[in-house]
Structures are given as C-alpha cells and as structure tokens.
PDB file of C-alpha atoms in Angstrom:
ATOM      1  CA  GLN A   1      21.884 -26.065   1.027  1.00 53.00           C
ATOM      2  CA  GLN A   2      25.811 -26.070   0.333  1.00 59.00           C
ATOM      3  CA  GLN A   3      26.819 -29.521   0.244  1.00 88.00           C
ATOM      4  CA  VAL A   4      30.038 -31.296   0.230  1.00 94.00           C
ATOM      5  CA  ARG A   5      29.642 -35.040  -1.120  1.00 95.00           C
ATOM      6  CA  GLN A   6      32.115 -37.813  -0.093  1.00 96.00           C
ATOM      7  CA  SER A   7      32.658 -41.201  -1.632  1.00 95.00           C
ATOM      8  CA  PRO A   8      33.039 -44.068  -0.959  1.00 96.00           C
ATOM      9  CA  GLN A   9      31.080 -44.446   2.583  1.00 95.00           C
ATOM     10  CA  SER A  10      33.555 -47.197   3.503  1.00 96.00           C
ATOM     11  CA  LEU A  11      36.737 -48.511   1.756  1.00 98.00           C
ATOM     12  CA  THR A  12      39.093 -51.403   2.483  1.00 98.00           C
ATOM     13  CA  VAL A  13      42.593 -51.643   0.949  1.00 97.00           C
ATOM     14  CA  TRP A  14      45.600 -53.792   1.603  1.00 97.00           C
ATOM     15  CA  GLU A  15      48.603 -52.731   3.423  1.00 97.00           C
ATOM     16  CA  GLY A  16      50.940 -51.117   1.106  1.00 97.00           C
ATOM     17  CA  GLU A  17      48.453 -49.913  -1.310  1.00 97.00           C
ATOM     18  CA  THR A  18      47.177 -46.387  -2.207  1.00 98.00           C
ATOM     19  CA  ALA A  19      43.661 -45.556  -0.668  1.00 98.00           C
ATOM     20  CA  ILE A  20      41.827 -42.956  -2.545  1.00 98.00           C
ATOM     21  CA  LEU A  21      38.970 -41.012  -0.926  1.00 98.00           C
ATOM     22  CA  ASN A  22      36.760 -38.645  -3.045  1.00 98.00           C
ATOM     23  CA  CYS A  23      35.130 -35.474  -2.501  1.00 98.00           C
ATOM     24  CA  SER A  24      32.971 -32.974  -4.606  1.00 97.00           C
ATOM     25  CA  TYR A  25      31.239 -29.680  -3.950  1.00 96.00           C
ATOM     26  CA  GLU A  26      28.876 -27.223  -5.223  1.00 93.00           C
ATOM     27  CA  ASP A  27      29.790 -23.864  -4.214  1.00 90.00           C
ATOM     28  CA  SER A  28      32.515 -22.221  -6.363  1.00 89.00           C
ATOM     29  CA  THR A  29      33.338 -19.701  -3.725  1.00 88.00           C
ATOM     30  CA  PHE A  30      34.559 -22.290  -1.230  1.00 90.00           C
ATOM     31  CA  ASP A  31      38.296 -21.576  -0.879  1.00 89.00           C
ATOM     32  CA  TYR A  32      39.653 -23.792   1.745  1.00 91.00           C
ATOM     33  CA  PHE A  33      39.493 -27.718   1.577  1.00 94.00           C
ATOM     34  CA  PRO A  34      40.970 -29.737   4.673  1.00 94.00           C
ATOM     35  CA  TRP A  35      40.664 -33.392   5.375  1.00 97.00           C
ATOM     36  CA  TYR A  36      40.173 -34.393   8.931  1.00 97.00           C
ATOM     37  CA  HIS A  37      40.664 -38.261  10.230  1.00 98.00           C
ATOM     38  CA  GLN A  38      39.012 -39.423  13.253  1.00 97.00           C
ATOM     39  CA  PHE A  39      40.342 -42.655  14.988  1.00 96.00           C
ATOM     40  CA  PRO A  40      37.685 -44.988  16.886  1.00 93.00           C
ATOM     41  CA  GLY A  41      36.491 -43.305  20.169  1.00 92.00           C
ATOM     42  CA  GLU A  42      38.485 -40.323  19.324  1.00 95.00           C
ATOM     43  CA  SER A  43      37.611 -36.876  18.341  1.00 96.00           C
ATOM     44  CA  PRO A  44      38.217 -35.517  14.657  1.00 97.00           C
ATOM     45  CA  ALA A  45      41.725 -33.961  14.005  1.00 96.00           C
ATOM     46  CA  LEU A  46      43.106 -31.900  11.021  1.00 95.00           C
ATOM     47  CA  LEU A  47      45.286 -34.033   8.784  1.00 97.00           C
ATOM     48  CA  ILE A  48      46.074 -32.035   5.606  1.00 96.00           C
ATOM     49  CA  ALA A  49      44.235 -28.888   4.024  1.00 94.00           C
ATOM     50  CA  ILE A  50      44.674 -26.998   0.475  1.00 93.00           C
ATOM     51  CA  ARG A  51      43.683 -23.816  -0.853  1.00 90.00           C
ATOM     52  CA  PRO A  52      42.748 -23.533  -4.610  1.00 86.00           C
ATOM     53  CA  VAL A  53      45.954 -21.457  -5.294  1.00 88.00           C
ATOM     54  CA  SER A  54      47.508 -25.115  -5.730  1.00 89.00           C
ATOM     55  CA  ASN A  55      46.097 -28.423  -7.225  1.00 94.00           C
ATOM     56  CA  LYS A  56      48.298 -30.671  -5.152  1.00 96.00           C
ATOM     57  CA  LYS A  57      49.466 -30.505  -1.455  1.00 96.00           C
ATOM     58  CA  GLU A  58      51.625 -33.152  -0.058  1.00 97.00           C
ATOM     59  CA  ASP A  59      52.459 -34.086   3.534  1.00 96.00           C
ATOM     60  CA  GLY A  60      54.342 -37.211   3.868  1.00 97.00           C
ATOM     61  CA  ARG A  61      52.273 -40.401   2.546  1.00 98.00           C
ATOM     62  CA  PHE A  62      49.127 -38.085   2.197  1.00 98.00           C
ATOM     63  CA  THR A  63      48.355 -36.164  -0.968  1.00 98.00           C
ATOM     64  CA  ILE A  64      45.217 -33.897  -1.755  1.00 97.00           C
ATOM     65  CA  PHE A  65      44.630 -33.557  -5.544  1.00 97.00           C
ATOM     66  CA  PHE A  66      42.458 -30.549  -6.313  1.00 97.00           C
ATOM     67  CA  ASN A  67      40.469 -30.132  -9.605  1.00 96.00           C
ATOM     68  CA  LYS A  68      38.813 -26.674  -9.496  1.00 94.00           C
ATOM     69  CA  ARG A  69      37.107 -26.923 -12.959  1.00 94.00           C
ATOM     70  CA  GLU A  70      35.203 -29.917 -11.881  1.00 96.00           C
ATOM     71  CA  LYS A  71      34.697 -29.025  -8.349  1.00 95.00           C
ATOM     72  CA  LYS A  72      36.396 -32.240  -6.744  1.00 97.00           C
ATOM     73  CA  PHE A  73      39.289 -33.169  -4.556  1.00 97.00           C
ATOM     74  CA  SER A  74      40.536 -36.316  -3.150  1.00 98.00           C
ATOM     75  CA  LEU A  75      42.891 -37.668  -0.687  1.00 98.00           C
ATOM     76  CA  HIS A  76      45.680 -40.304  -1.620  1.00 98.00           C
ATOM     77  CA  ILE A  77      46.988 -42.310   0.974  1.00 98.00           C
ATOM     78  CA  ALA A  78      50.196 -43.867  -0.130  1.00 98.00           C
ATOM     79  CA  ASP A  79      51.712 -47.124   1.457  1.00 98.00           C
ATOM     80  CA  SER A  80      48.663 -47.653   3.625  1.00 97.00           C
ATOM     81  CA  GLN A  81      49.314 -48.905   6.999  1.00 97.00           C
ATOM     82  CA  PRO A  82      47.028 -50.742   9.601  1.00 96.00           C
ATOM     83  CA  GLY A  83      47.462 -47.503  11.766  1.00 96.00           C
ATOM     84  CA  ASP A  84      45.745 -45.209   8.988  1.00 97.00           C
ATOM     85  CA  SER A  85      42.513 -47.276   9.748  1.00 97.00           C
ATOM     86  CA  ALA A  86      40.013 -44.528  10.563  1.00 97.00           C
ATOM     87  CA  THR A  87      37.058 -42.280   9.343  1.00 97.00           C
ATOM     88  CA  TYR A  88      38.140 -39.489   7.074  1.00 98.00           C
ATOM     89  CA  PHE A  89      36.228 -36.450   6.686  1.00 97.00           C
ATOM     90  CA  CYS A  90      36.603 -33.867   3.887  1.00 96.00           C
ATOM     91  CA  ALA A  91      35.399 -30.333   4.281  1.00 94.00           C
ATOM     92  CA  ALA A  92      34.978 -26.689   2.736  1.00 93.00           C
ATOM     93  CA  SER A  93      34.708 -23.376   3.872  1.00 89.00           C
ATOM     94  CA  LYS A  94      34.846 -19.888   2.123  1.00 81.00           C
ATOM     95  CA  GLY A  95      36.475 -16.717   3.614  1.00 69.00           C
ATOM     96  CA  GLY A  96      32.965 -14.885   4.052  1.00 59.00           C
ATOM     97  CA  ASN A  97      31.845 -17.619   6.355  1.00 58.00           C
ATOM     98  CA  GLN A  98      35.387 -17.502   8.295  1.00 63.00           C
ATOM     99  CA  GLY A  99      35.740 -20.794   9.959  1.00 71.00           C
ATOM    100  CA  LYS A 100      32.468 -22.319   9.296  1.00 84.00           C
ATOM    101  CA  LEU A 101      33.308 -25.719   7.848  1.00 89.00           C
ATOM    102  CA  ILE A 102      30.815 -27.865   5.639  1.00 91.00           C
ATOM    103  CA  PHE A 103      31.677 -31.546   6.380  1.00 92.00           C
ATOM    104  CA  GLY A 104      31.288 -34.573   4.031  1.00 93.00           C
ATOM    105  CA  GLN A 105      29.384 -37.678   5.350  1.00 93.00           C
ATOM    106  CA  GLY A 106      32.847 -39.235   5.856  1.00 94.00           C
ATOM    107  CA  THR A 107      34.683 -42.498   4.571  1.00 96.00           C
ATOM    108  CA  LYS A 108      35.476 -45.478   6.845  1.00 96.00           C
ATOM    109  CA  LEU A 109      38.845 -46.830   5.925  1.00 98.00           C
ATOM    110  CA  SER A 110      40.050 -49.927   6.913  1.00 97.00           C
ATOM    111  CA  ILE A 111      43.603 -51.265   5.964  1.00 97.00           C
ATOM    112  CA  LYS A 112      44.148 -55.016   5.902  1.00 95.00           C
ATOM    113  CA  PRO A 113      47.424 -56.427   6.931  1.00 92.00           C
TER     114      PRO A 113
ATOM    115  CA  GLU B   1      48.862 -27.459  23.016  1.00 59.00           C
ATOM    116  CA  ALA B   2      45.285 -26.587  22.119  1.00 53.00           C
ATOM    117  CA  ALA B   3      42.817 -27.940  24.698  1.00 91.00           C
ATOM    118  CA  VAL B   4      38.919 -28.073  24.533  1.00 96.00           C
ATOM    119  CA  THR B   5      37.105 -29.925  27.221  1.00 97.00           C
ATOM    120  CA  GLN B   6      33.397 -31.141  27.324  1.00 97.00           C
ATOM    121  CA  SER B   7      31.005 -32.245  30.305  1.00 96.00           C
ATOM    122  CA  PRO B   8      29.345 -34.574  30.839  1.00 97.00           C
ATOM    123  CA  ARG B   9      31.062 -37.049  28.740  1.00 96.00           C
ATOM    124  CA  ASN B  10      27.951 -39.201  28.924  1.00 97.00           C
ATOM    125  CA  LYS B  11      24.371 -38.198  29.568  1.00 97.00           C
ATOM    126  CA  VAL B  12      21.057 -40.004  29.628  1.00 97.00           C
ATOM    127  CA  THR B  13      17.991 -38.187  29.829  1.00 97.00           C
ATOM    128  CA  VAL B  14      14.093 -38.845  28.953  1.00 97.00           C
ATOM    129  CA  THR B  15      11.846 -37.108  26.350  1.00 97.00           C
ATOM    130  CA  GLY B  16      10.908 -33.618  27.539  1.00 96.00           C
ATOM    131  CA  GLY B  17      14.029 -33.431  29.772  1.00 96.00           C
ATOM    132  CA  ASN B  18      16.397 -30.134  29.934  1.00 96.00           C
ATOM    133  CA  VAL B  19      19.875 -30.941  29.242  1.00 97.00           C
ATOM    134  CA  THR B  20      22.936 -28.245  29.061  1.00 98.00           C
ATOM    135  CA  LEU B  21      26.125 -29.278  27.384  1.00 98.00           C
ATOM    136  CA  SER B  22      29.407 -27.536  28.514  1.00 98.00           C
ATOM    137  CA  CYS B  23      32.549 -26.639  26.490  1.00 98.00           C
ATOM    138  CA  ARG B  24      35.534 -24.915  27.648  1.00 97.00           C
ATOM    139  CA  GLN B  25      38.643 -24.075  25.529  1.00 97.00           C
ATOM    140  CA  THR B  26      41.994 -22.801  26.866  1.00 95.00           C
ATOM    141  CA  ASN B  27      43.387 -21.977  23.428  1.00 90.00           C
ATOM    142  CA  SER B  28      42.443 -18.080  23.484  1.00 91.00           C
ATOM    143  CA  HIS B  29      40.396 -18.945  20.559  1.00 91.00           C
ATOM    144  CA  ASN B  30      37.635 -16.335  19.353  1.00 92.00           C
ATOM    145  CA  TYR B  31      35.530 -18.964  17.417  1.00 93.00           C
ATOM    146  CA  MET B  32      33.672 -21.820  19.045  1.00 95.00           C
ATOM    147  CA  TYR B  33      31.285 -24.548  17.592  1.00 96.00           C
ATOM    148  CA  TRP B  34      28.966 -27.073  18.420  1.00 98.00           C
ATOM    149  CA  TYR B  35      28.537 -30.146  16.232  1.00 97.00           C
ATOM    150  CA  ARG B  36      26.588 -33.306  16.206  1.00 97.00           C
ATOM    151  CA  GLN B  37      27.859 -36.704  14.525  1.00 96.00           C
ATOM    152  CA  ASP B  38      25.506 -39.263  13.321  1.00 93.00           C
ATOM    153  CA  THR B  39      26.414 -42.379  11.165  1.00 85.00           C
ATOM    154  CA  GLY B  40      25.696 -41.520   7.562  1.00 82.00           C
ATOM    155  CA  HIS B  41      25.663 -37.797   7.982  1.00 86.00           C
ATOM    156  CA  GLY B  42      29.244 -36.829   9.223  1.00 89.00           C
ATOM    157  CA  LEU B  43      29.569 -33.860  11.291  1.00 94.00           C
ATOM    158  CA  ARG B  44      26.724 -31.144  11.265  1.00 95.00           C
ATOM    159  CA  LEU B  45      27.144 -27.812  12.532  1.00 95.00           C
ATOM    160  CA  ILE B  46      24.451 -26.653  15.241  1.00 97.00           C
ATOM    161  CA  HIS B  47      25.526 -23.302  16.581  1.00 97.00           C
ATOM    162  CA  TYR B  48      28.624 -21.205  16.537  1.00 95.00           C
ATOM    163  CA  SER B  49      30.017 -17.955  17.916  1.00 95.00           C
ATOM    164  CA  TYR B  50      32.631 -15.567  17.087  1.00 92.00           C
ATOM    165  CA  GLY B  51      33.143 -14.667  20.723  1.00 93.00           C
ATOM    166  CA  ALA B  52      31.609 -13.799  24.157  1.00 95.00           C
ATOM    167  CA  GLY B  53      28.048 -12.925  23.767  1.00 95.00           C
ATOM    168  CA  ASN B  54      27.910 -13.527  20.155  1.00 95.00           C
ATOM    169  CA  LEU B  55      25.836 -16.600  18.623  1.00 96.00           C
ATOM    170  CA  GLN B  56      25.572 -17.757  15.049  1.00 94.00           C
ATOM    171  CA  ILE B  57      22.830 -20.266  13.579  1.00 95.00           C
ATOM    172  CA  GLY B  58      24.518 -23.429  12.202  1.00 93.00           C
ATOM    173  CA  ASP B  59      22.873 -25.654   9.608  1.00 92.00           C
ATOM    174  CA  VAL B  60      20.912 -28.051  12.058  1.00 95.00           C
ATOM    175  CA  PRO B  61      19.703 -25.468  14.841  1.00 96.00           C
ATOM    176  CA  ASP B  62      16.226 -26.706  15.355  1.00 96.00           C
ATOM    177  CA  GLY B  63      15.596 -27.902  18.996  1.00 96.00           C
ATOM    178  CA  TYR B  64      18.784 -26.257  20.120  1.00 98.00           C
ATOM    179  CA  LYS B  65      20.024 -22.961  22.027  1.00 97.00           C
ATOM    180  CA  ALA B  66      23.405 -22.098  22.707  1.00 98.00           C
ATOM    181  CA  THR B  67      25.235 -19.368  24.836  1.00 97.00           C
ATOM    182  CA  ARG B  68      28.684 -18.268  25.003  1.00 97.00           C
ATOM    183  CA  THR B  69      29.057 -16.329  28.436  1.00 97.00           C
ATOM    184  CA  THR B  70      33.003 -16.044  27.910  1.00 97.00           C
ATOM    185  CA  GLN B  71      35.596 -16.443  25.506  1.00 96.00           C
ATOM    186  CA  GLU B  72      36.352 -19.663  27.102  1.00 97.00           C
ATOM    187  CA  ASP B  73      33.050 -21.228  27.630  1.00 98.00           C
ATOM    188  CA  PHE B  74      30.266 -22.226  25.307  1.00 98.00           C
ATOM    189  CA  PHE B  75      27.054 -24.090  26.195  1.00 98.00           C
ATOM    190  CA  LEU B  76      24.486 -26.021  24.199  1.00 98.00           C
ATOM    191  CA  LEU B  77      20.947 -26.285  25.707  1.00 98.00           C
ATOM    192  CA  LEU B  78      18.242 -28.766  24.653  1.00 96.00           C
ATOM    193  CA  GLU B  79      15.202 -27.479  26.603  1.00 92.00           C
ATOM    194  CA  LEU B  80      12.754 -30.183  25.557  1.00 95.00           C
ATOM    195  CA  ALA B  81      14.802 -33.130  24.434  1.00 96.00           C
ATOM    196  CA  SER B  82      13.594 -35.674  21.736  1.00 97.00           C
ATOM    197  CA  PRO B  83      14.691 -39.007  20.751  1.00 97.00           C
ATOM    198  CA  SER B  84      16.226 -37.688  17.523  1.00 97.00           C
ATOM    199  CA  GLN B  85      18.665 -35.691  19.445  1.00 97.00           C
ATOM    200  CA  THR B  86      20.163 -38.736  20.546  1.00 97.00           C
ATOM    201  CA  SER B  87      23.699 -38.236  19.222  1.00 97.00           C
ATOM    202  CA  LEU B  88      27.335 -37.620  19.757  1.00 98.00           C
ATOM    203  CA  TYR B  89      28.092 -33.878  20.158  1.00 98.00           C
ATOM    204  CA  PHE B  90      31.272 -32.195  19.713  1.00 98.00           C
ATOM    205  CA  CYS B  91      32.615 -28.854  20.716  1.00 98.00           C
ATOM    206  CA  ALA B  92      35.473 -27.114  18.726  1.00 96.00           C
ATOM    207  CA  SER B  93      37.314 -24.005  18.711  1.00 95.00           C
ATOM    208  CA  SER B  94      39.714 -22.259  16.063  1.00 91.00           C
ATOM    209  CA  ASP B  95      41.207 -18.837  15.272  1.00 84.00           C
ATOM    210  CA  PRO B  96      39.170 -16.427  13.161  1.00 76.00           C
ATOM    211  CA  ASP B  97      40.773 -17.825   9.846  1.00 73.00           C
ATOM    212  CA  GLY B  98      39.396 -20.973  10.922  1.00 67.00           C
ATOM    213  CA  ALA B  99      42.098 -22.941   9.113  1.00 76.00           C
ATOM    214  CA  GLU B 100      42.424 -25.637  11.976  1.00 88.00           C
ATOM    215  CA  GLN B 101      39.475 -26.482  14.417  1.00 92.00           C
ATOM    216  CA  PHE B 102      40.495 -28.347  17.649  1.00 94.00           C
ATOM    217  CA  PHE B 103      37.798 -30.852  18.856  1.00 96.00           C
ATOM    218  CA  GLY B 104      36.907 -31.727  22.445  1.00 97.00           C
ATOM    219  CA  PRO B 105      36.572 -35.124  23.499  1.00 96.00           C
ATOM    220  CA  GLY B 106      32.649 -35.322  22.893  1.00 97.00           C
ATOM    221  CA  THR B 107      29.480 -35.886  24.664  1.00 98.00           C
ATOM    222  CA  ARG B 108      27.346 -38.854  24.282  1.00 97.00           C
ATOM    223  CA  LEU B 109      23.705 -37.907  24.766  1.00 98.00           C
ATOM    224  CA  THR B 110      20.825 -40.377  25.021  1.00 97.00           C
ATOM    225  CA  VAL B 111      17.398 -39.467  25.030  1.00 97.00           C
ATOM    226  CA  LEU B 112      14.865 -42.205  25.907  1.00 96.00           C
TER     227      LEU B 112
END
C-alpha cells in the first residue's frame, strides 16, 4: 500500500525557534505534497503545498523543503509562536488519482512560551 | 467561502446498530471524501466520489458503504456497527484537481 511516513509523532519547541517536521514517501509518481494543520477541536485545513517542479516553497514563516532524490519533504516553521501549536499532517497524491490524498500519521506540535 | 456541513455531530450506537452519517457541501465541488481519524493513524480515506452516482473505494473501506445522491450530498453507512468503528469521521470536498480539500466539522461516533 502506498505510504507516507511522518516524524516525529510529537515535537515541543520554544517560542521563537524553528520547528522542523519531516515526511517521506515511497511512490515516485506522487506529484503533489500538501501540509494540513488541525487545531484542537477543529477540522484539518490546508496550510501550504508544493509540486516537485520546485524544491522549496515559502509562505511567510512556513517553508516546505523537497528532496525528490531521497523522496523526502519537510515543513519548517520559523519564529514559532504559541498559536502554531496544532497537529500537522503531510500528504501526497498523484495526477492519476486526482484528489486522492495519502496522509501521514501526524505530528503534534507544541510551542512553549 | 467553502462550506461543508456534517450531521450528526455526535452519535452513540450499540454494536450491530445501523448508522448513517450525512455530509453536504455548497462549494459546487465534484469530488467528495469520507475519512476517519484515529490517534496514531492520521486521516484514512474510507470512500470517495467524483460526482452524483459515482463511488470509489478508499484505503479502509471494510464495514462501510457510501452513496452520493447529488452533487451536494454524500452519505456514509455503517450497517452493522462494531466498536472498532468508534472514531472521528470527516467529510471533505474538492475541485477535480484535488489541490485543496475543504473539511467539514466532523462527526464523533461511539459504538458501544
């Protein structure tokens, strides 16, 4: 079965530090890699996404780094804020399965003030 | 703004019971999805649909049926509920490119 693996399961960083969340995948035909975040008691929502034509995507404090050769991608959250505390899910999909996302297991991120 | 609603928001049933979870989207999206969320497993796709009358099998379909009656409405059916189906269920919708999925508020199902 296609898999997307995510680590760590939980992560605690101090306010102002950079949080790094990691994902890896197996299927080399995946061509779309989003990150979703989910705040306690709420539903998941798209945060940022990347396609393999690029190896980096930035949106404010959030950056995806993509390594096609190693089949890995990561989310960096710079200058972490307590309001960033949430569960983050990476995912992957491919054009032939339009819209079908395979999600990672999630990383629970806590930011200490 | 995208709108996906689910009902009921909470449901308690007994083993062997019959449960229907409802989802409605007003985004004019063609694609709709049912996921379950369990600690340690993330979001797992149960069934999805490309449009009214269409049904695709997801990654964890056992024990679940689904039906897409209109573009707006997608239902998840548990005909013989089991305790292993206790979970938080999310419905989502997207455009065909699937670039962004919009999630509903979730239904918490408990099977005793």
